[in-house]
Amino acid sequence: MAVKDTSKIRLSLDVSPELNDIITELAQKSGSTKSDVLRKAIALMEIAIDAKDRGEKLGLVDKTQSVNTEIVGI
């Protein structure tokens, strides 16, 4: 059985008051912590970059599976 490394590294991050407000609001809306918001944002960024490397695009689809927004610049 593989043993998972659960050690953590503490980071110090300087953000603008506006970005702090956004992170706080996202944490409240998702019922999570600011750290969780940042972890999920990084995970989403990783997915976007991996998709771009494969020649794929990132977008938003509606209920009918139609792409209505392409996310660019990531």
PDB file of C-alpha atoms in Angstrom:
ATOM      1  CA  MET A   1       0.000   0.000   0.000  1.00  0.00           C
ATOM      2  CA  ALA A   2       1.364   3.415  -0.978  1.00  0.00           C
ATOM      3  CA  VAL A   3       1.807   6.000   1.743  1.00  0.00           C
ATOM      4  CA  LYS A   4       0.544   9.456   0.845  1.00  0.00           C
ATOM      5  CA  ASP A   5       2.749  12.396   1.841  1.00  0.00           C
ATOM      6  CA  THR A   6       0.535  14.668   3.932  1.00  0.00           C
ATOM      7  CA  SER A   7       3.181  17.228   4.837  1.00  0.00           C
ATOM      8  CA  LYS A   8       2.353  20.814   3.978  1.00  0.00           C
ATOM      9  CA  ILE A   9       4.311  23.903   3.071  1.00  0.00           C
ATOM     10  CA  ARG A  10       3.063  27.245   4.379  1.00  0.00           C
ATOM     11  CA  LEU A  11       2.979  30.083   1.867  1.00  0.00           C
ATOM     12  CA  SER A  12       2.646  33.785   2.519  1.00  0.00           C
ATOM     13  CA  LEU A  13       0.626  35.607  -0.126  1.00  0.00           C
ATOM     14  CA  ASP A  14       0.123  39.336  -0.630  1.00  0.00           C
ATOM     15  CA  VAL A  15      -3.137  40.260  -2.383  1.00  0.00           C
ATOM     16  CA  SER A  16      -5.032  43.478  -2.908  1.00  0.00           C
ATOM     17  CA  PRO A  17      -8.002  44.229  -0.665  1.00  0.00           C
ATOM     18  CA  GLU A  18     -10.268  43.695  -3.674  1.00  0.00           C
ATOM     19  CA  LEU A  19      -8.861  40.228  -4.378  1.00  0.00           C
ATOM     20  CA  ASN A  20      -9.121  39.346  -0.695  1.00  0.00           C
ATOM     21  CA  ASP A  21     -12.805  40.329  -0.794  1.00  0.00           C
ATOM     22  CA  ILE A  22     -13.363  38.097  -3.829  1.00  0.00           C
ATOM     23  CA  ILE A  23     -11.604  35.135  -2.207  1.00  0.00           C
ATOM     24  CA  THR A  24     -13.603  35.666   1.000  1.00  0.00           C
ATOM     25  CA  GLU A  25     -16.891  35.839  -0.923  1.00  0.00           C
ATOM     26  CA  LEU A  26     -16.066  32.686  -2.896  1.00  0.00           C
ATOM     27  CA  ALA A  27     -15.212  30.861   0.326  1.00  0.00           C
ATOM     28  CA  GLN A  28     -18.513  31.894   1.888  1.00  0.00           C
ATOM     29  CA  LYS A  29     -20.543  30.957  -1.205  1.00  0.00           C
ATOM     30  CA  SER A  30     -18.877  27.548  -1.449  1.00  0.00           C
ATOM     31  CA  GLY A  31     -18.903  26.849   2.288  1.00  0.00           C
ATOM     32  CA  SER A  32     -15.151  26.398   2.325  1.00  0.00           C
ATOM     33  CA  THR A  33     -12.007  28.211   3.380  1.00  0.00           C
ATOM     34  CA  LYS A  34      -9.888  30.741   1.546  1.00  0.00           C
ATOM     35  CA  SER A  35      -7.191  28.069   1.262  1.00  0.00           C
ATOM     36  CA  ASP A  36      -9.689  25.707  -0.372  1.00  0.00           C
ATOM     37  CA  VAL A  37     -10.704  28.425  -2.841  1.00  0.00           C
ATOM     38  CA  LEU A  38      -7.069  28.934  -3.845  1.00  0.00           C
ATOM     39  CA  ARG A  39      -6.430  25.170  -4.114  1.00  0.00           C
ATOM     40  CA  LYS A  40      -9.459  24.746  -6.376  1.00  0.00           C
ATOM     41  CA  ALA A  41      -8.446  27.749  -8.483  1.00  0.00           C
ATOM     42  CA  ILE A  42      -5.005  26.219  -8.992  1.00  0.00           C
ATOM     43  CA  ALA A  43      -6.560  22.855  -9.883  1.00  0.00           C
ATOM     44  CA  LEU A  44      -8.793  24.553 -12.465  1.00  0.00           C
ATOM     45  CA  MET A  45      -5.804  26.426 -13.894  1.00  0.00           C
ATOM     46  CA  GLU A  46      -3.897  23.139 -14.186  1.00  0.00           C
ATOM     47  CA  ILE A  47      -6.821  21.568 -16.074  1.00  0.00           C
ATOM     48  CA  ALA A  48      -7.003  24.563 -18.425  1.00  0.00           C
ATOM     49  CA  ILE A  49      -3.276  24.515 -19.191  1.00  0.00           C
ATOM     50  CA  ASP A  50      -3.235  20.735 -19.725  1.00  0.00           C
ATOM     51  CA  ALA A  51      -6.199  21.046 -22.104  1.00  0.00           C
ATOM     52  CA  LYS A  52      -4.487  23.856 -24.017  1.00  0.00           C
ATOM     53  CA  ASP A  53      -1.342  21.716 -24.339  1.00  0.00           C
ATOM     54  CA  ARG A  54      -3.516  18.990 -25.931  1.00  0.00           C
ATOM     55  CA  GLY A  55      -5.026  21.493 -28.376  1.00  0.00           C
ATOM     56  CA  GLU A  56      -8.337  21.594 -26.525  1.00  0.00           C
ATOM     57  CA  LYS A  57     -10.305  24.630 -25.406  1.00  0.00           C
ATOM     58  CA  LEU A  58     -12.006  25.515 -22.151  1.00  0.00           C
ATOM     59  CA  GLY A  59     -15.616  26.617 -22.246  1.00  0.00           C
ATOM     60  CA  LEU A  60     -18.955  26.789 -20.486  1.00  0.00           C
ATOM     61  CA  VAL A  61     -21.855  24.695 -21.698  1.00  0.00           C
ATOM     62  CA  ASP A  62     -25.549  25.160 -21.044  1.00  0.00           C
ATOM     63  CA  LYS A  63     -28.140  22.522 -20.139  1.00  0.00           C
ATOM     64  CA  THR A  64     -28.345  21.377 -23.766  1.00  0.00           C
ATOM     65  CA  GLN A  65     -24.560  20.846 -23.904  1.00  0.00           C
ATOM     66  CA  SER A  66     -24.117  23.811 -26.264  1.00  0.00           C
ATOM     67  CA  VAL A  67     -20.936  25.780 -25.695  1.00  0.00           C
ATOM     68  CA  ASN A  68     -22.009  29.344 -25.000  1.00  0.00           C
ATOM     69  CA  THR A  69     -18.738  30.792 -23.676  1.00  0.00           C
ATOM     70  CA  GLU A  70     -15.126  30.046 -24.555  1.00  0.00           C
ATOM     71  CA  ILE A  71     -12.646  30.986 -21.851  1.00  0.00           C
ATOM     72  CA  VAL A  72      -9.525  32.535 -23.350  1.00  0.00           C
ATOM     73  CA  GLY A  73      -6.319  33.948 -21.943  1.00  0.00           C
ATOM     74  CA  ILE A  74      -5.494  31.059 -19.638  1.00  0.00           C
TER      75      ILE A  74
END
